[in-house]
Short mmCIF file of C-alpha atoms (C1' of nucleotides) in Angstrom, two decimals:
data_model
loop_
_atom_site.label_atom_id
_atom_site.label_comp_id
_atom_site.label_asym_id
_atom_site.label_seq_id
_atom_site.Cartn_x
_atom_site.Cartn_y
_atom_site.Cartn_z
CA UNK A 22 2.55 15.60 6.72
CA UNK A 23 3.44 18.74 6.96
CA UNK A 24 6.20 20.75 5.13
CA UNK A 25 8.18 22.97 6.90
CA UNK A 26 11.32 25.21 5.47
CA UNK A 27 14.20 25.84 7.45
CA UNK A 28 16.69 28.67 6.13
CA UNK A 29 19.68 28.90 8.05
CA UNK A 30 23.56 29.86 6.89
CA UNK A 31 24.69 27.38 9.73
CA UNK A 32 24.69 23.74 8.33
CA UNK A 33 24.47 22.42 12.16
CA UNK A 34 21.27 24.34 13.28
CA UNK A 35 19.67 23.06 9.69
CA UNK A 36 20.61 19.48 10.63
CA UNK A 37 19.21 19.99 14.44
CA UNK A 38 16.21 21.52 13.52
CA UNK A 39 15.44 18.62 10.56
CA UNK A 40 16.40 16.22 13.38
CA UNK A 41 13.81 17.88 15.99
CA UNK A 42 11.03 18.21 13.38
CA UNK A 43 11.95 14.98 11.95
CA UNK A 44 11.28 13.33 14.85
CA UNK A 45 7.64 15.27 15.57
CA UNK A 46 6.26 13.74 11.90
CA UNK A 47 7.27 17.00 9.88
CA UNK A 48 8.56 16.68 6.27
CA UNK A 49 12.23 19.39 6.23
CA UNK A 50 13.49 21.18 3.64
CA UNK A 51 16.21 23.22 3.68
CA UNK A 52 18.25 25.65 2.80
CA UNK A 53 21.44 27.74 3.61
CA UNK A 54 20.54 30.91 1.50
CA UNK A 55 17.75 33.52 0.66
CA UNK A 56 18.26 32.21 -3.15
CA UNK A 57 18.05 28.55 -2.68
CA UNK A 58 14.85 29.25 -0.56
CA UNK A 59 13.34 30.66 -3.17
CA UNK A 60 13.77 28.25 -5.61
CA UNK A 61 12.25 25.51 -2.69
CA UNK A 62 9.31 27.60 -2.63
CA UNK A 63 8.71 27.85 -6.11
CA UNK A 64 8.59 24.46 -6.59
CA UNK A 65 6.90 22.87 -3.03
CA UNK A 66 4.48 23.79 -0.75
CA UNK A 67 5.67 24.74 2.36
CA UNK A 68 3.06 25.06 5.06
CA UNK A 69 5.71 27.21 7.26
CA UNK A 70 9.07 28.82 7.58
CA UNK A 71 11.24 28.72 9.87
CA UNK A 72 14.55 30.97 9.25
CA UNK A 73 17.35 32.71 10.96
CA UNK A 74 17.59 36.44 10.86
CA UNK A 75 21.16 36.76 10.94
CA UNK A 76 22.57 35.23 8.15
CA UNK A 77 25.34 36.69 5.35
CA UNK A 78 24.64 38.20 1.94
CA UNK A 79 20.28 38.62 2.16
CA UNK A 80 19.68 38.37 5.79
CA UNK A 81 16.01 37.36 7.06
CA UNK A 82 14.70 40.82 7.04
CA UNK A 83 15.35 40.63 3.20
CA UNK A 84 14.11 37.36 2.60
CA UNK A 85 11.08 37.50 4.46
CA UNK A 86 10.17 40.63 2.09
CA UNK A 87 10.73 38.87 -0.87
CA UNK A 88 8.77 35.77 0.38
CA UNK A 89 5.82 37.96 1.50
CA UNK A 90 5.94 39.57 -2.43
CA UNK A 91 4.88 35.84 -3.21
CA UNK A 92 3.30 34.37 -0.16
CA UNK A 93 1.59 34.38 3.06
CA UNK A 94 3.56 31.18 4.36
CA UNK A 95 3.68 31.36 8.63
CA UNK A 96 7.30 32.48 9.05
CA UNK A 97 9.26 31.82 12.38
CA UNK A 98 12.74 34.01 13.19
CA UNK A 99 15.32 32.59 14.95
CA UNK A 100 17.88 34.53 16.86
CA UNK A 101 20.92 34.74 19.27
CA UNK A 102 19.83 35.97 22.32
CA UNK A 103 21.70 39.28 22.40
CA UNK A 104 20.91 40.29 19.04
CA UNK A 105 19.22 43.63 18.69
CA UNK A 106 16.12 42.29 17.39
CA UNK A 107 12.29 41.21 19.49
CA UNK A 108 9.15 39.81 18.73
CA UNK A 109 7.93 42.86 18.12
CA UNK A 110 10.21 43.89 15.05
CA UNK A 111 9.88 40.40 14.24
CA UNK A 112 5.83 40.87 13.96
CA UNK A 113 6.81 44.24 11.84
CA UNK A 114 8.77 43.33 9.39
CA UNK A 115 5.99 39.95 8.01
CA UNK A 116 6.94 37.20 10.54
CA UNK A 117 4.57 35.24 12.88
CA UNK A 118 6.51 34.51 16.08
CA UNK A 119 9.74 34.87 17.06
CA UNK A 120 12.51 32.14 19.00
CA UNK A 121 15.54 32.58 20.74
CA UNK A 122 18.45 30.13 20.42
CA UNK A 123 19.17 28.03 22.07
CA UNK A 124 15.79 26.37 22.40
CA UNK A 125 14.75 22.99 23.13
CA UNK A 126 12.73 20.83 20.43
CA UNK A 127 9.83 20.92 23.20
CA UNK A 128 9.53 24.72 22.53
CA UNK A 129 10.23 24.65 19.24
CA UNK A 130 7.12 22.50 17.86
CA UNK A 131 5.04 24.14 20.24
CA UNK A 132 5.70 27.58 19.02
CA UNK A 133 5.26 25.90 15.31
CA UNK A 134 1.67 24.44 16.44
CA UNK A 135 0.92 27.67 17.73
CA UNK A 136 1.77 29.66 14.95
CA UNK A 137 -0.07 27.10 12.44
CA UNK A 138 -3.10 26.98 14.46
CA UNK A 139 -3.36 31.14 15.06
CA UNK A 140 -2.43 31.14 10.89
CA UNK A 141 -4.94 28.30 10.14
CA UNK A 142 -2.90 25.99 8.82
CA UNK A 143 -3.67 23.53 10.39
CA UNK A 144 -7.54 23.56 8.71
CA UNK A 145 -9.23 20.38 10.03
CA UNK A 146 -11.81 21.27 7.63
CA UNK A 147 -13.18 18.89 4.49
CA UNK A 148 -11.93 20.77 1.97
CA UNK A 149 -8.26 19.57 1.42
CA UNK A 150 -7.12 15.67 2.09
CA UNK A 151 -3.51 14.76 2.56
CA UNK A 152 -3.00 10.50 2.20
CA UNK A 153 0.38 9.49 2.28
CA UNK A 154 2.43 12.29 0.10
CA UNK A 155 -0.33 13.58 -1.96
CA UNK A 156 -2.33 16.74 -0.82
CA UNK A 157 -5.44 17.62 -2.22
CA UNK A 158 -7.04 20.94 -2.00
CA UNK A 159 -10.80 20.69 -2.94
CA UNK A 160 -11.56 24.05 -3.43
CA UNK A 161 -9.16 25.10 -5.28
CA UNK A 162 -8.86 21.93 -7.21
CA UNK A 163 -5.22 21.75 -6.72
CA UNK A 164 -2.81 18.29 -5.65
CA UNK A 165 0.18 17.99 -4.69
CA UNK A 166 2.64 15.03 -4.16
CA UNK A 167 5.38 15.35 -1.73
CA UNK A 168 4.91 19.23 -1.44
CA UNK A 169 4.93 19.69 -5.23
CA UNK A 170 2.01 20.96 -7.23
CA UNK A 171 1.24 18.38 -10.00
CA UNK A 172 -1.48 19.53 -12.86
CA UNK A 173 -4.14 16.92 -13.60
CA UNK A 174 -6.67 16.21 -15.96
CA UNK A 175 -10.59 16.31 -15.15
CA UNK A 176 -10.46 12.50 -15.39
CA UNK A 177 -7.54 12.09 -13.50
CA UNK A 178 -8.25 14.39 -10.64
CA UNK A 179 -11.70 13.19 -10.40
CA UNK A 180 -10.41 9.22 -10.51
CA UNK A 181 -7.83 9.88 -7.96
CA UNK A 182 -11.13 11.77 -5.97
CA UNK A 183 -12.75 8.69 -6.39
CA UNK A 184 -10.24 6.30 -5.64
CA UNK A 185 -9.29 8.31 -2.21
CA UNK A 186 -12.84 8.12 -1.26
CA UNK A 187 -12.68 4.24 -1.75
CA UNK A 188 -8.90 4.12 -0.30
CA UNK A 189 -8.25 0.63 0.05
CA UNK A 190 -11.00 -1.39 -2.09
CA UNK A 191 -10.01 -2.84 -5.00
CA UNK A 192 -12.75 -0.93 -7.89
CA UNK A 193 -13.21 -2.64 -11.19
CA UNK A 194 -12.80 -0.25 -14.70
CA UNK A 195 -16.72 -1.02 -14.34
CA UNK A 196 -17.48 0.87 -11.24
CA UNK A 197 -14.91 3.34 -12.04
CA UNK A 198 -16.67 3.88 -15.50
CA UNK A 199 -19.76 4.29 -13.69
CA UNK A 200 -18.51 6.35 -10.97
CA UNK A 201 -16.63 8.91 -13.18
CA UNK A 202 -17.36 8.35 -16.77
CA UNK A 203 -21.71 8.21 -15.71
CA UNK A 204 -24.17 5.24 -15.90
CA UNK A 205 -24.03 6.08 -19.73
CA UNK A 206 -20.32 5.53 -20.85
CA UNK A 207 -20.86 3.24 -23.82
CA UNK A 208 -16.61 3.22 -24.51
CA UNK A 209 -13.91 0.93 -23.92
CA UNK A 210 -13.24 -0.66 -20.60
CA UNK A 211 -9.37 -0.18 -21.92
CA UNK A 212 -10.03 3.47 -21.26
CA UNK A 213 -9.72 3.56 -17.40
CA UNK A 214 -6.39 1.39 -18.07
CA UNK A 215 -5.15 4.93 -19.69
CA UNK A 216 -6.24 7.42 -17.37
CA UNK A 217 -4.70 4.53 -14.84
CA UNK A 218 -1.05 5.39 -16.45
CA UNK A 219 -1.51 9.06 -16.42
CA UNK A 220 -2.24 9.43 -12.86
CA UNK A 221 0.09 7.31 -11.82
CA UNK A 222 3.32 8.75 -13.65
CA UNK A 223 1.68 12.14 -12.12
CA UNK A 224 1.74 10.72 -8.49
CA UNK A 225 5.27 9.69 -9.36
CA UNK A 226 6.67 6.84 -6.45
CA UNK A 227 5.06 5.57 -4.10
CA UNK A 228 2.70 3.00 -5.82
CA UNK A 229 -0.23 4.37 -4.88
CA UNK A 230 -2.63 3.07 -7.47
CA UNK A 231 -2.12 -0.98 -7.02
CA UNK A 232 -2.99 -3.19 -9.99
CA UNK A 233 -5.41 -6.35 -8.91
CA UNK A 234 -5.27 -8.44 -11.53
CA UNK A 235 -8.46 -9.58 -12.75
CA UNK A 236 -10.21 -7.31 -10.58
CA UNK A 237 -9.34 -3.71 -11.72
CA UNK A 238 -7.51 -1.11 -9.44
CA UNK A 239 -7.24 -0.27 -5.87
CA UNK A 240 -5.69 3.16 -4.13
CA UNK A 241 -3.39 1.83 -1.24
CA UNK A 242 -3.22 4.02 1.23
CA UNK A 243 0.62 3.39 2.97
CA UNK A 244 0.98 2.67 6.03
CA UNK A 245 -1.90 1.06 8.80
CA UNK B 4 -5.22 -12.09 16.42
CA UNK B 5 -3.79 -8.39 16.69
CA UNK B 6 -0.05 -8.18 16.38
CA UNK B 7 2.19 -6.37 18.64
CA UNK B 8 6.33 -5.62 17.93
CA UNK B 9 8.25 -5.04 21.31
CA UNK B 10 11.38 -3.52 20.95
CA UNK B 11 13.94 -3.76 24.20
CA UNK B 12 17.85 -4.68 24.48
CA UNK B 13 16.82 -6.40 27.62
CA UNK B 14 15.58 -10.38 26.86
CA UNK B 15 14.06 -10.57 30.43
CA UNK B 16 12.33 -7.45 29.42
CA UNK B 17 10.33 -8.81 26.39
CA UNK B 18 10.02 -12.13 27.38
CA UNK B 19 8.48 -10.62 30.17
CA UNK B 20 5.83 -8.80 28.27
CA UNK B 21 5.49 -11.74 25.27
CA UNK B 22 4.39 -14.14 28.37
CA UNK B 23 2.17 -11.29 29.35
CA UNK B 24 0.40 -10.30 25.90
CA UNK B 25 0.30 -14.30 24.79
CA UNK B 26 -1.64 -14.55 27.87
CA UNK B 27 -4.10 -11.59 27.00
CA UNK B 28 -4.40 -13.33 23.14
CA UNK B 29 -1.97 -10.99 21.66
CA UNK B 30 0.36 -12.65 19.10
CA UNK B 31 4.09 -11.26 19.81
CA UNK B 32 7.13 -10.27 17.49
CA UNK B 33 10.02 -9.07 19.25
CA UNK B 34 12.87 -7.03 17.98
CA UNK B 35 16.26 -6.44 20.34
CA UNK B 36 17.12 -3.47 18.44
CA UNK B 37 15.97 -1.14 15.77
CA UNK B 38 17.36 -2.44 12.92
CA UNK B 39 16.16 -5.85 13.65
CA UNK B 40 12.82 -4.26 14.22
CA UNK B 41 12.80 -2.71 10.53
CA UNK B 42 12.82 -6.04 8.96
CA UNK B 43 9.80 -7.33 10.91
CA UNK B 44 8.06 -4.17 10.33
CA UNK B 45 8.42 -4.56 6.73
CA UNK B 46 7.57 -7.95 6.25
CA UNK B 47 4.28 -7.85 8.79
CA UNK B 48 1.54 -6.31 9.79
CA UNK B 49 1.80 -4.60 13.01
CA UNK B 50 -1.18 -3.42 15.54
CA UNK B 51 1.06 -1.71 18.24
CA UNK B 52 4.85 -1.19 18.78
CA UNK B 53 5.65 -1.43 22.72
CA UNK B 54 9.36 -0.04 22.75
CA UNK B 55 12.37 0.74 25.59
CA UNK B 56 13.10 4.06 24.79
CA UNK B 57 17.03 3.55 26.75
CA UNK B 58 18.83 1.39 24.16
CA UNK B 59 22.05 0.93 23.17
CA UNK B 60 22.85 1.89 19.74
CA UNK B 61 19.63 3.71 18.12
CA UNK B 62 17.50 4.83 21.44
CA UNK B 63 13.99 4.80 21.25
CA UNK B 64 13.68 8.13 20.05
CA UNK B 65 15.54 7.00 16.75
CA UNK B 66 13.84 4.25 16.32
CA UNK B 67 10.40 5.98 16.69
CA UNK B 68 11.53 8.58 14.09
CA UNK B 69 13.01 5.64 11.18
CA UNK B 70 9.30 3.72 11.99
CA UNK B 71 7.21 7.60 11.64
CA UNK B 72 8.29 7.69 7.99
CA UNK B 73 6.70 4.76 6.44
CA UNK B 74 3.98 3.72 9.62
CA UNK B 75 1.42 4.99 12.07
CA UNK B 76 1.57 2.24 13.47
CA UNK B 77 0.49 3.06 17.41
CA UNK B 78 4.02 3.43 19.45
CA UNK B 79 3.99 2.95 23.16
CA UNK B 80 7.17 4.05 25.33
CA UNK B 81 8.39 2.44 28.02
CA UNK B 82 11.10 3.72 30.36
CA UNK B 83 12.39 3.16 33.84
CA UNK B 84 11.64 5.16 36.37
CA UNK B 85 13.84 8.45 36.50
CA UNK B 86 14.75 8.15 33.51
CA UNK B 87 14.27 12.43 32.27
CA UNK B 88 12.01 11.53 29.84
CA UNK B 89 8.28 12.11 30.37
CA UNK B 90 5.19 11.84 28.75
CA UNK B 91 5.02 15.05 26.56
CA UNK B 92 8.37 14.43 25.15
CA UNK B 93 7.53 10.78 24.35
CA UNK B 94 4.08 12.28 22.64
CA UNK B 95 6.18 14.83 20.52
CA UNK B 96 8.57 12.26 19.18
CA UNK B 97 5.68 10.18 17.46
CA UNK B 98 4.66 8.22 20.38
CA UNK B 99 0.98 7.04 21.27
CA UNK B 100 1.71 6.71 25.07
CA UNK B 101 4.01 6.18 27.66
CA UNK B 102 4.67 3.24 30.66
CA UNK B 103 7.02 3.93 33.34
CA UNK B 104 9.19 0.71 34.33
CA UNK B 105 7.69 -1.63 36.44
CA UNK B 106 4.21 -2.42 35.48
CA UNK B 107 1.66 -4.59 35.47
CA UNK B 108 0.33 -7.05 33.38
CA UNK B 109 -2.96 -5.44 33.64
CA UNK B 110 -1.83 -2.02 33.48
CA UNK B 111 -0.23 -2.96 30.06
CA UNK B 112 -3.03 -4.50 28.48
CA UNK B 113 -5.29 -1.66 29.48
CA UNK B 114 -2.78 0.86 28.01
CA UNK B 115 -2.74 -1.51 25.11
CA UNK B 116 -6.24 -1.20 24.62
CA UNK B 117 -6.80 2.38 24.81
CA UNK B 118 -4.48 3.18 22.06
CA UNK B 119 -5.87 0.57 19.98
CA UNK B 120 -9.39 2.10 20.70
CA UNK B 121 -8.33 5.86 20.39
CA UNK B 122 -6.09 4.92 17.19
CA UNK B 123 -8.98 3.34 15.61
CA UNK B 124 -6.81 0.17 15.13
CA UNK B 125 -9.80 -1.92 17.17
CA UNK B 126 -12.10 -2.36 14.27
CA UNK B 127 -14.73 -4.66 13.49
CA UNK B 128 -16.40 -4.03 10.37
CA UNK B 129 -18.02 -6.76 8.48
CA UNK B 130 -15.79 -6.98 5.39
CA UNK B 131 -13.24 -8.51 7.01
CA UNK B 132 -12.60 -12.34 7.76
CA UNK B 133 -9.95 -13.80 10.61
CA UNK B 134 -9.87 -17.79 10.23
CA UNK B 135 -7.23 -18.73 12.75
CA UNK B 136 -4.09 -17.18 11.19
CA UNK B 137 -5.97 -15.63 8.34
CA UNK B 138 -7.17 -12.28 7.70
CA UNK B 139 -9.03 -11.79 5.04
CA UNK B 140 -9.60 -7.76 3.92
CA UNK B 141 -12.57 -8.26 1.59
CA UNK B 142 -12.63 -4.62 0.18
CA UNK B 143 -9.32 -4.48 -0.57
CA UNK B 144 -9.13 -8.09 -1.38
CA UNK B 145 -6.17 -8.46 0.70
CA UNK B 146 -4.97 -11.69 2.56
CA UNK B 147 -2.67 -12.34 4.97
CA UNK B 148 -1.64 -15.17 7.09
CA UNK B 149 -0.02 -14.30 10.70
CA UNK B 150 -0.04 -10.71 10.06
CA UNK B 151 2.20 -11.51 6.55
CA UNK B 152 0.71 -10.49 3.41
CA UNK B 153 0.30 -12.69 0.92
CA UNK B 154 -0.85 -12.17 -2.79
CA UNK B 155 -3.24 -14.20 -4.21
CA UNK B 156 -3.98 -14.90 -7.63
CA UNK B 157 -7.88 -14.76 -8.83
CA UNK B 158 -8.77 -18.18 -8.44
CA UNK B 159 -6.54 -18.69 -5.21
CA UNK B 160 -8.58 -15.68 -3.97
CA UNK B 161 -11.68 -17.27 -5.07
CA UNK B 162 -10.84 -20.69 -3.72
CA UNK B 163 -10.41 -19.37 -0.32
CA UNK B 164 -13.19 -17.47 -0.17
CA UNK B 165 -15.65 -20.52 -0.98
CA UNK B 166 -13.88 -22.53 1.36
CA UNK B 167 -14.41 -20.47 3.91
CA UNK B 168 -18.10 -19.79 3.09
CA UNK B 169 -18.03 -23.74 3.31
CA UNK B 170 -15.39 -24.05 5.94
CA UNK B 171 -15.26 -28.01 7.79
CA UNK B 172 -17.14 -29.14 4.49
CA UNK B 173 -15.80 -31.43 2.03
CA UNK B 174 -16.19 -30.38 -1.21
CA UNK B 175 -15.36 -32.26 -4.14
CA UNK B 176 -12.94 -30.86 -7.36
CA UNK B 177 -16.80 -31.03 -9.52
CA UNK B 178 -18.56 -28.58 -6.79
CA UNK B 179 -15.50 -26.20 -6.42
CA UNK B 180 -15.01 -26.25 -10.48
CA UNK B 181 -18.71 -25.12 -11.24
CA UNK B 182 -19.07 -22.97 -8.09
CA UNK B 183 -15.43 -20.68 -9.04
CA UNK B 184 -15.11 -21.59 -12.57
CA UNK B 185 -18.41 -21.66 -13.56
CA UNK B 186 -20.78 -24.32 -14.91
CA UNK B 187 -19.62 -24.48 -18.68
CA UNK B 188 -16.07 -25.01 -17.53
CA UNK B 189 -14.93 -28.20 -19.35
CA UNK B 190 -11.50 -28.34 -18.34
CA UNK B 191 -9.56 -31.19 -16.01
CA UNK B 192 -10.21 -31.73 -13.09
CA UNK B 193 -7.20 -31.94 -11.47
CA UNK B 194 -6.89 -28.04 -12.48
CA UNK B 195 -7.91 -28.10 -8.98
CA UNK B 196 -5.43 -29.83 -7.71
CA UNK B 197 -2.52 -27.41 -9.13
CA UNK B 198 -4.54 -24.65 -7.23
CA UNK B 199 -4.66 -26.25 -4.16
CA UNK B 200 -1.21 -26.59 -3.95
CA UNK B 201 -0.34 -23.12 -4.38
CA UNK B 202 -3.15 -21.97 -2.11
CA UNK B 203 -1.68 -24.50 0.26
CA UNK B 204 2.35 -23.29 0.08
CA UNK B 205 0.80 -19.69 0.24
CA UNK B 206 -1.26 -19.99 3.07
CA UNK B 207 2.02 -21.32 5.16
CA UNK B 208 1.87 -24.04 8.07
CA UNK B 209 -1.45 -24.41 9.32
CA UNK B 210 -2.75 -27.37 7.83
CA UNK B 211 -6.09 -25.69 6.76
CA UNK B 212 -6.80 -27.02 3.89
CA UNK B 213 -7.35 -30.83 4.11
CA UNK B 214 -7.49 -33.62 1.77
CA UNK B 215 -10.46 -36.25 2.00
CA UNK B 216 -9.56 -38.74 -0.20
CA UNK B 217 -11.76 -39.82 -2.51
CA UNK B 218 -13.75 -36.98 -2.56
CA UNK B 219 -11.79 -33.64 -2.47
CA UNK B 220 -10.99 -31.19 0.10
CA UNK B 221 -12.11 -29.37 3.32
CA UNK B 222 -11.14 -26.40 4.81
CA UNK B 223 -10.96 -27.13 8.25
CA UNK B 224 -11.32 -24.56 10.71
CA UNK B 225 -8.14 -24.92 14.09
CA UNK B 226 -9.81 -24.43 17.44
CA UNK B 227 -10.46 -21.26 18.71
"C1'" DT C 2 -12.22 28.05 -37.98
"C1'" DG C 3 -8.06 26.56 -35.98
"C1'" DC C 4 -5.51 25.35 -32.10
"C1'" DA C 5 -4.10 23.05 -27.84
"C1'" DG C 6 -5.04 20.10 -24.55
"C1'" DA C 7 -7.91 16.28 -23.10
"C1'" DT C 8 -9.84 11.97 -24.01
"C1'" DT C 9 -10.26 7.72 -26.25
"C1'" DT C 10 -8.91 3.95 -29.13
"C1'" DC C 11 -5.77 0.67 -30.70
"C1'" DA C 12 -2.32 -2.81 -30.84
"C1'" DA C 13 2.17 -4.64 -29.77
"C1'" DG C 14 4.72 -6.22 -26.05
"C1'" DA C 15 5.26 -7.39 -21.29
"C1'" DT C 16 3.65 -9.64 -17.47
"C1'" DC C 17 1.19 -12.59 -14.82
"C1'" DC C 18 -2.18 -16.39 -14.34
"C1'" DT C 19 -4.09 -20.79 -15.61
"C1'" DT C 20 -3.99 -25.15 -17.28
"C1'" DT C 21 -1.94 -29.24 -18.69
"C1'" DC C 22 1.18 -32.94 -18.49
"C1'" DA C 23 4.40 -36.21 -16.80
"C1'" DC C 24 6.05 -38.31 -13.07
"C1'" DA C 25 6.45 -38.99 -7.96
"C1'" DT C 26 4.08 -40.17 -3.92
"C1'" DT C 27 0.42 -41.72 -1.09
"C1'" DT C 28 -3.66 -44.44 -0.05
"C1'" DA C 29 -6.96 -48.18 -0.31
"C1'" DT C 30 -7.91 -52.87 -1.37
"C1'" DC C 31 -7.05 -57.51 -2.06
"C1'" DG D 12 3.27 -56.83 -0.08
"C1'" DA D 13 1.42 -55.95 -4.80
"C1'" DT D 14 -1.54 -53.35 -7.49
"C1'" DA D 15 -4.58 -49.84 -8.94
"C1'" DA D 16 -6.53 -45.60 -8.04
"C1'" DA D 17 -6.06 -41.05 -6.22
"C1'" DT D 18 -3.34 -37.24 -5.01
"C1'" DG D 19 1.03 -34.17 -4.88
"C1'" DT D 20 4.40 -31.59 -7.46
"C1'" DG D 21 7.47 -29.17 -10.77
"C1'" DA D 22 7.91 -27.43 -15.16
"C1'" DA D 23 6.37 -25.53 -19.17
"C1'" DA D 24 2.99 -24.38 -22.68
"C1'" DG D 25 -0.88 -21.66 -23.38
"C1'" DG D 26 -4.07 -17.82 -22.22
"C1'" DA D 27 -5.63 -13.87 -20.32
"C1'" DT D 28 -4.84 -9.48 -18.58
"C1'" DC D 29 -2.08 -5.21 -18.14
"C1'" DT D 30 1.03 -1.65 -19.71
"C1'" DT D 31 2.46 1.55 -22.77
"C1'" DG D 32 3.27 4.53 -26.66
"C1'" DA D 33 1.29 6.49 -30.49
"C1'" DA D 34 -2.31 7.95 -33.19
"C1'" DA D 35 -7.06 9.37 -33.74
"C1'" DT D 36 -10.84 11.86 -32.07
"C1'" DC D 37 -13.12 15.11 -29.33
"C1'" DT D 38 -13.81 19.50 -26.83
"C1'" DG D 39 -13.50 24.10 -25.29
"C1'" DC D 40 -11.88 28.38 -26.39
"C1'" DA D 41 -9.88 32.33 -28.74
#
DNA sequence: TGCAGATTTCAAGATCCTTTCACATTTATC
DNA sequence: GATAAATGTGAAAGGATCTTGAAATCTGCA
C-alpha cells in the first residue's frame, strides 16, 4: 500500500481525489495547508505528493521548496486550466509531472504510476517488504507501520524478519530461539514471550503477531 | 471446496450463477448487496468475489473499494452490455477481471479459473488438508470448516489431526489417550469424551466424527 | 569508568485449556 | 420393558500457559 499526500485548500478536490485513489488500493492523507503537510511528512512516509499550485497563504511553488529542503518525495501539481503555469515550470521549480483539472481518475493514477515508476518508487526489488501496514526497508534497516517510522530493537527487527519470512506458520519460542538467539542460547524460553510484547506494542493494531497457545507464535499476514 | 461470494441485486442473476458454479464444484455464498456481503466476508473465507457492478444503493465500485481495505480477495466484474464501464476502469478500481452480461457457464468458470491461477489462490502445497468441509492449514495450524474458521484448542487440534491420519478407523479412548496424551498419562478416560464433544460442536454439522459403541470413535470420511 | 539503551529474568496476575464430576441420555441384553 | 453399561453434556475446579511490568544484567560507546 502505497501512501500518497494530497495538499489542496479545496476540501472537495481532497475528498475526490481520496475517493479516486481510494478506490485504486492507495492509502490518502491529506491536507488543506503547506503547514499541516509538513507536519504529515514528518511523521509518515509518503511515497508521493500530489498538491495544487494555487492555493492561499504558501502556495505550491513555496511548499514544494520547502519539501525538497527535506525530501525527494515524487510531487504532482494540479492546476486550472487557464492558469499561467505548464509542465515545464512545473519540472523547474522540483515537481515530477504536472495535471490539469478537471481530470478523470483514469488519468489521474496513470500519471501517478508513471511518475512512481520514472522516480523508482515503485522498486520491485528484495530489499524492502510491505505485509499488511508494516514496511520494511532492508537496507536501510528501517520499518514502518501504517506510513510511520517505528524504531526497533536488534531482536525485535530481526524476530519480526523472521517471522515475515515464515508469515503464516505458527513458530515455537524454540525455533525462534534457534533462529534468532543461535543454536547456542542456553536462556529462558520466557525470553521470546518479552521481545513478543515489545514488537507488538511497536506494530501497534492490527494483531499481527497471533498467540497459539501451546504452540508459540505465528505472524498473520491479513487478508488471503 | 473453493469458496466464491456473488454479489448482485438481481436473485435470477445469482441463482443463475450458484446453479452454475455448484455444478463446476464451487461452493456458493451470495450477498444481494454490499453490506450484506461485509458480514459474509468477515465471517468466511473467500476464494473469488463475482460482483454486478450496477446496484442500487452502494454500486460495485463501492463495494470493491469497502472489500480493498481489509482483502485481496480476487474481484471479478460483471456488467451488462453497454453499460460505460470497461475493462480498464474495472482493473483500476481493484478488480481482477471483467464479464460482460450474458455469459456462459463455461466462459465463467474459465474466467474463474484464470484469476484463481494468476492470483495464486489455486494452490496445492502439501501442508494443507481438505476432509469434506475441512481445511486444515498445517503451518499455520489453522482449521476451518466450510470456509469458517474455527479455533482449536491443543488437544482438539491434536485430536483431529490423528483422526484424520486414521480417518474410517475406530479407535478406542486407550489408543487416542497414549497416541495425543502420551503413554504415562494416567488420567480418566472419559477425558476423551469431554474432547470429543467440543471437537464435535466445533467442527459444525457434518457428522464426522462417529461413535462405535463399545469401542470409541471413528472419523469417518463423507463421499467425495 | 559511567551511561544509556538493549536484553534478560522474574513473578504476579490474567487468561485460556484441561480434567473431573454429576447427572442425563442412549444402547445393548435379557 | 427393565436393567446395566456406555456415552453425552454442562458446569466448575484445577492446571497450564501467556501477558505484563519492573527490576536486574549486559553491552556498546563516549
Amino acid at each position: 500500500m502505497l501512501n500518497i499526500l494530497i495538499i489542496d485548500d479545496e476540501a472537495d478536490m481532497r475528498h475526490l481525489i481520496e475517493m479516486y485513489l481510494g478506490n485504486s488500493g492507495f492509502a490518502c492523507f491529506s491536507a488543506e495547508s503547506g503547514f499541516e503537510a509538513y507536519g504529515i511528512l514528518e511523521n509518515n512516509v509518503m511515497d508521493l505528493v500530489i498538491m495544487d499550485i494555487m492555493m492561499p497563504g504558501e502556495d505550491g511553488f513555496e511548499v514544494c521548496s520547502q519539501i525538497r529542503k527535506k525530501s525527494n518525495v515524487p510531487i504532482i501539481f494540479l492546476s486550472a486550466k487557464g492558469e499561467e503555469w505548464d509542465k515545464v515550470k512545473a519540472l523547474q521549480i522540483g515537481g515530477d509531472d504536472y495535471i490539469v483539472k478537471p481530470f478523470s481518475p483514469g488519468e489521474l493514477v496513470a500519471r501517478i504510476n508513471a511518475v512512481l515508476r520514472r522516480t523508482g518508487g515503485l522498486k520491485s526489488d528484495m530489499d524492502s517488504i510491505r505485509i499488511g501496514k508494516v514496511a520494511i526497508d532492508m537496507k536501510a534497516r528501517k520499518v514502518s507501520v501504517a506510513g510511520k517510522h517505528v524504531t526497533l530493537t536488534l531482536k525485535e527487527y530481526e524476530l519480526l524478519l523472521f517471522f515475515i519470512e515464515h508469515k503464516n506458520q505458527a513458530l515455537s519460542r524454540e525455533q525462534l530461539l534457534e533462529y534468532i538467539w543461535g543454536i547456542d542460547y542456553t536462556g529462558s524460553l520466557r525470553t521470546v514471550d518479552t521481545h513478543i510484547k515489545t514488537l507488538r506494542m511497536k506494530l501497534g493494531v492490527g494483531d499481527y503477531i497471533q498467540t497459539v497457545w501451546g504452540v508459540g507464535y505465528k505472524f498473520e499476514v491479513p487478508d488471503e
